[in-house]
Every structure is written in C-alpha cells, then in structure tokens.
PDB file of C-alpha atoms in Angstrom:
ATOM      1  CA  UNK A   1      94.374 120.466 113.496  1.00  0.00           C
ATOM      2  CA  UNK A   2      93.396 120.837 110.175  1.00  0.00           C
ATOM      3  CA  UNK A   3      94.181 118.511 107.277  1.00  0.00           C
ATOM      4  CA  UNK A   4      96.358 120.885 105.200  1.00  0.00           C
ATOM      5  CA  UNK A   5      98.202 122.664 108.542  1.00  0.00           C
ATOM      6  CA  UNK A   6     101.518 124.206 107.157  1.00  0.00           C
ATOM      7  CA  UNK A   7     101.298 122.568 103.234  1.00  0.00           C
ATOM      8  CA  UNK A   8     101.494 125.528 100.580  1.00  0.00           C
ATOM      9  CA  UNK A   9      99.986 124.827  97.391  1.00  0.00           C
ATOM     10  CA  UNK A  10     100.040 126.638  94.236  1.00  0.00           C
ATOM     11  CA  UNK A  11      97.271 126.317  91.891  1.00  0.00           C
ATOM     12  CA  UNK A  12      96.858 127.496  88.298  1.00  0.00           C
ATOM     13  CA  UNK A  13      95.556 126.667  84.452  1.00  0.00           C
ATOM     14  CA  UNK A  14      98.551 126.474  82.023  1.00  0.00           C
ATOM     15  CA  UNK A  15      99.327 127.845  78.869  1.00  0.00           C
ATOM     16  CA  UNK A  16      95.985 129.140  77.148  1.00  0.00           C
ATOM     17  CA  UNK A  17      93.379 126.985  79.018  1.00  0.00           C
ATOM     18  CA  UNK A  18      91.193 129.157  80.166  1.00  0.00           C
ATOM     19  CA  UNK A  19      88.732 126.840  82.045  1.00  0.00           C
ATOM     20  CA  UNK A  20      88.919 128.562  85.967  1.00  0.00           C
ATOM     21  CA  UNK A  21      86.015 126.629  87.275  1.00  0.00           C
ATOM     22  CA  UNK A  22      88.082 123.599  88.616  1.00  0.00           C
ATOM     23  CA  UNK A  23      91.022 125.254  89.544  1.00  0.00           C
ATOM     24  CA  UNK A  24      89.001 127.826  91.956  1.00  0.00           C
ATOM     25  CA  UNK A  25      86.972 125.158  92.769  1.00  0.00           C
ATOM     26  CA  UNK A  26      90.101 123.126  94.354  1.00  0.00           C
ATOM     27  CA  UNK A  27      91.389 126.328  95.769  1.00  0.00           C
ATOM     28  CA  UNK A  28      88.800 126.866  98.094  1.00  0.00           C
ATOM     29  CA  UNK A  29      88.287 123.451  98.820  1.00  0.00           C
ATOM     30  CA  UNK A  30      91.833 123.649 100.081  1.00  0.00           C
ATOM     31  CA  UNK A  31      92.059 126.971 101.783  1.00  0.00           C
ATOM     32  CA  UNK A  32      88.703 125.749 103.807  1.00  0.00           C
ATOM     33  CA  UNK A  33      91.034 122.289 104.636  1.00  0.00           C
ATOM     34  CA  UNK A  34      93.774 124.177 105.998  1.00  0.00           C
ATOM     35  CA  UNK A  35      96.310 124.614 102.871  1.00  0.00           C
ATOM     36  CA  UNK A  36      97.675 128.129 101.979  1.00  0.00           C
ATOM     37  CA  UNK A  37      96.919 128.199  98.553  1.00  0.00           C
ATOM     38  CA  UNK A  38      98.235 130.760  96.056  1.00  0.00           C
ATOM     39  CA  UNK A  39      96.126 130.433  93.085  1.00  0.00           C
ATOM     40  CA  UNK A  40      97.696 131.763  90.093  1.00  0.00           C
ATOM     41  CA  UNK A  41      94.955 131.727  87.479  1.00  0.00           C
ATOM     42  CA  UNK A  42      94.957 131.294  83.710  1.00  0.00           C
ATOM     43  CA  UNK A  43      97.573 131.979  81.173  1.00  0.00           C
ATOM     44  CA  UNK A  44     100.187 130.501  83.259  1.00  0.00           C
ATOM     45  CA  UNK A  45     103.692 129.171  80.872  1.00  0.00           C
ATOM     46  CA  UNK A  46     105.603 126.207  82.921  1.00  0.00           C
ATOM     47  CA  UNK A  47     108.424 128.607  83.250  1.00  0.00           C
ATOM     48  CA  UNK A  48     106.091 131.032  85.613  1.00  0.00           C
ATOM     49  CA  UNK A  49     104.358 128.557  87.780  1.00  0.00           C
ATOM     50  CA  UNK A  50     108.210 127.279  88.706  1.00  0.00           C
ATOM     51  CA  UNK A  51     109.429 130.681  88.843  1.00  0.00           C
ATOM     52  CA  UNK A  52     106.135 131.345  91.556  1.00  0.00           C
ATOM     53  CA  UNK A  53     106.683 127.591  93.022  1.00  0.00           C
ATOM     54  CA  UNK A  54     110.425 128.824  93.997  1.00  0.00           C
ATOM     55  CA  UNK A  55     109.275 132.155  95.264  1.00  0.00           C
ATOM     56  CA  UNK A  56     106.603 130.849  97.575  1.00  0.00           C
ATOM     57  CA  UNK A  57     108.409 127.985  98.459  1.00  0.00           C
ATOM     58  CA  UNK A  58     105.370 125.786  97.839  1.00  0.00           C
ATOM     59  CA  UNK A  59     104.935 122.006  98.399  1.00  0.00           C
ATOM     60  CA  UNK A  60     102.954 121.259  95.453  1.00  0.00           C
ATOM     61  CA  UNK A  61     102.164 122.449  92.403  1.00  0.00           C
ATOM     62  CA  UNK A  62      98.531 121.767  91.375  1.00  0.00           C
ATOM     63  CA  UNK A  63      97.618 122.217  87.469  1.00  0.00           C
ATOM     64  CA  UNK A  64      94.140 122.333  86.762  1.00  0.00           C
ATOM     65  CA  UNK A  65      93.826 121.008  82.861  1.00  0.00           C
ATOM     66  CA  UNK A  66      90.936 120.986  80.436  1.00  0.00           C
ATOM     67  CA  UNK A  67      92.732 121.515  77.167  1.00  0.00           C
ATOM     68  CA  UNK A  68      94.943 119.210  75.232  1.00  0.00           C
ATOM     69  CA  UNK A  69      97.914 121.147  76.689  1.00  0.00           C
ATOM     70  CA  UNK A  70      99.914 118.066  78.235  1.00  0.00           C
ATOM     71  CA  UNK A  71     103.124 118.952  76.308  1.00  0.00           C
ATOM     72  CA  UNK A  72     103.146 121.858  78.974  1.00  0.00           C
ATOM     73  CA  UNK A  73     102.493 120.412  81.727  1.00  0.00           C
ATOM     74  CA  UNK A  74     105.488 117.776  80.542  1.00  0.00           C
ATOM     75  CA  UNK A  75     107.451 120.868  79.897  1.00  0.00           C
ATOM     76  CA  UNK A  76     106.931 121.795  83.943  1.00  0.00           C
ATOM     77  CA  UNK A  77     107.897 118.697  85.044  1.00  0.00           C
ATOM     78  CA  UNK A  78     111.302 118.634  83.256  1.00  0.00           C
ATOM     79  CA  UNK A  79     111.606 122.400  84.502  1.00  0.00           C
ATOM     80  CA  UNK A  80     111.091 121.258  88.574  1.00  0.00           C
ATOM     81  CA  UNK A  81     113.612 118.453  88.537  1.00  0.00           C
ATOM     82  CA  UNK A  82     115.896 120.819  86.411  1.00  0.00           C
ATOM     83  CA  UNK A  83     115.475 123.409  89.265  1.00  0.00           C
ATOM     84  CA  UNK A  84     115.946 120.942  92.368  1.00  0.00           C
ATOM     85  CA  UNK A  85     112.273 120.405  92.902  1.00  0.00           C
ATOM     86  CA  UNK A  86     112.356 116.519  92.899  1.00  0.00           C
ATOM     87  CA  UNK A  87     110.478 116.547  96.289  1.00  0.00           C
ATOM     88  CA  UNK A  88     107.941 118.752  94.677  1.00  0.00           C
ATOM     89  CA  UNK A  89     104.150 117.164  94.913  1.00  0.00           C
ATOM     90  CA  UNK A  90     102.981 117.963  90.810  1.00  0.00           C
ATOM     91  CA  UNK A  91      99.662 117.231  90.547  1.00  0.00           C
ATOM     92  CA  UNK A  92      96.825 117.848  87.776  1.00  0.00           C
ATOM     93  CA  UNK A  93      92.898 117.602  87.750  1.00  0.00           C
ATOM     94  CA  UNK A  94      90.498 117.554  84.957  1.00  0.00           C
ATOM     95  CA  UNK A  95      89.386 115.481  82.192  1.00  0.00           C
ATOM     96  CA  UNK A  96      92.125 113.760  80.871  1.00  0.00           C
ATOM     97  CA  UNK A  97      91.954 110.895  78.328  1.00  0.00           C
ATOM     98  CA  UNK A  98      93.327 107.479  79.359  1.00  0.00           C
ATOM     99  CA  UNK A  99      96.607 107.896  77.078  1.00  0.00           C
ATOM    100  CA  UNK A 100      97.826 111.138  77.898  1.00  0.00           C
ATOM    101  CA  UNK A 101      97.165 110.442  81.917  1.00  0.00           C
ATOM    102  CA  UNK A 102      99.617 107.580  81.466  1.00  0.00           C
ATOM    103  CA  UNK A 103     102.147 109.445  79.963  1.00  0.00           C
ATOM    104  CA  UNK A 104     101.824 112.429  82.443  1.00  0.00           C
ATOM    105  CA  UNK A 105     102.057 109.766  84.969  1.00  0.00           C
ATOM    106  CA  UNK A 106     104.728 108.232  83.212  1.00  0.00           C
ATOM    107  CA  UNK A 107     106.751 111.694  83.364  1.00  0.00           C
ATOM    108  CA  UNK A 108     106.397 112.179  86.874  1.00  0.00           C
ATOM    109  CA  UNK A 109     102.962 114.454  87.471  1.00  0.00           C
ATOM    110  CA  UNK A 110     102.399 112.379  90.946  1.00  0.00           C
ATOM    111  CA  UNK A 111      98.689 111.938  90.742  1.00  0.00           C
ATOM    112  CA  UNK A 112      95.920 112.820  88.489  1.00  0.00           C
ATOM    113  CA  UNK A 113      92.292 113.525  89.556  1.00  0.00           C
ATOM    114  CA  UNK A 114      89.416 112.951  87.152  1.00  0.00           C
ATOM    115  CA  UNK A 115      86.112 114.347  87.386  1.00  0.00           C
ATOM    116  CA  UNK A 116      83.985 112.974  90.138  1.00  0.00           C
ATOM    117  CA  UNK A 117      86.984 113.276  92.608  1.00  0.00           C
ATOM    118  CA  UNK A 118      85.474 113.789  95.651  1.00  0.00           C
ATOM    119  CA  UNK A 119      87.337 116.751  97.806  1.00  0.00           C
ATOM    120  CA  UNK A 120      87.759 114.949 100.554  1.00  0.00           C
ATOM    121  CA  UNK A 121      89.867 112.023  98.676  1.00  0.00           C
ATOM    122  CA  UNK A 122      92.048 114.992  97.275  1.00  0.00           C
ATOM    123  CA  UNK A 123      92.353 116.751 100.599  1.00  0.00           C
ATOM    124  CA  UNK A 124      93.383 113.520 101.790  1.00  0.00           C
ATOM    125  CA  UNK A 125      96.178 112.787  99.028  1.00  0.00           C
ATOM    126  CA  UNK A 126      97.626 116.086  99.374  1.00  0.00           C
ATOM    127  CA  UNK A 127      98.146 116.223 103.048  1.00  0.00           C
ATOM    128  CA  UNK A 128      99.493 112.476 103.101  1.00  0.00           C
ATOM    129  CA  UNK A 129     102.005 112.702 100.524  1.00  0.00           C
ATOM    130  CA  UNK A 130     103.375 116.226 100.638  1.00  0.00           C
ATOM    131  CA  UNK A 131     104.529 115.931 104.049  1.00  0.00           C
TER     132      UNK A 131
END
C-alpha cells in the first residue's frame, strides 16, 4: 500500500506568488506516493483554495510560499475554521523567515517545510497526521 492511499491534497501558490517550481515539485512527489493531488496553481485568493478544499473534499491544504504573502495564508486559516475545517491538515513550504514561520505556526498552519526538506520526511508527515 502506498504511503498516501486515500489522502486528497490540494496544492497551490497564493495570492500573486508566482513561484510554481515547489508547488509542482511537491505535487508529483505526492501523486508518485500515492496522494490524489489537485494542484491548483498560481493566483490562488484564500477564499478559492477553501471554496476548491470544500468541493474536493480534501484532507489538506498545501500552500507553496515564496513571497512575503503570510497575511494570506493567515487569511486561509481563519477562513477553514470559519467554514468547519478544524480537522483540515494546512500546511506551507518554502523559504520562510524565522518570524513569520512562528506566527503562521502560531495561527494554526500545522507544519512548515523549509528548503532542504527531503520528500520522503514530507510524504511521511502528511500520511501520519492527516489520517
């Protein structure tokens, strides 16, 4: 049995950051692990990836964040526990400074991977913890 059996993931860039490299990177790291993965690319508001979260019934919500956007990805946190998505796996990647990490964290993104994550430590996380 694969790793990600069953767990659907969505994965997209928010609000104007237009670095895909990552994101597609993790999305077919995870489709080869087992995940389904709808990737929803660049240009994403917080109000869109929950709108596509609730439609596909996902079990995470991956953002994949180069830009100094965090304010947006607080924004989709306060718009998944304001839609009943407490049990909702929100997770970002990219390089984050020290201080915004902590207060993502702090919010209630789940987990944050850094550069040098290896894809086998994320395929890991992901299939522990959204199950």
């Amino acid at each position: 049995m694969q790793a990600g059996n069953g767990i659907k993931v969505i994965v997209s860039m928010i609000g104007l950051d237009g670095h895909t490299t990552g994101g597609e990177v993790v999305s077919m790291l995870l489709r080869d692990a087992g995940f389904e993965v709808v990737y929803l690319g660049v240009n994403q508001t917080p109000r869109m990836i929950i709108d596509a979260a609730i439609q596909e019934d996902v079990d995470v919500i991956g953002i994949s964040s180069h830009a100094s956007n965090y304010s947006q990805i607080e924004e989709l946190v306060d718009l998944a526990k304001a839609n009943g998505l407490d049990d909702m796996l929100i997770v970002v990647g990219g390089n984050i400074p020290r201080e915004p990490a902590a207060q993502l964290l702090a919010k209630g993104v789940h987990k944050i991977f850094l550069p040098g994550t290896s894809g086998a430590s994320i395929v890991e996380y992901l299939a522990t913890e959204s199950r």
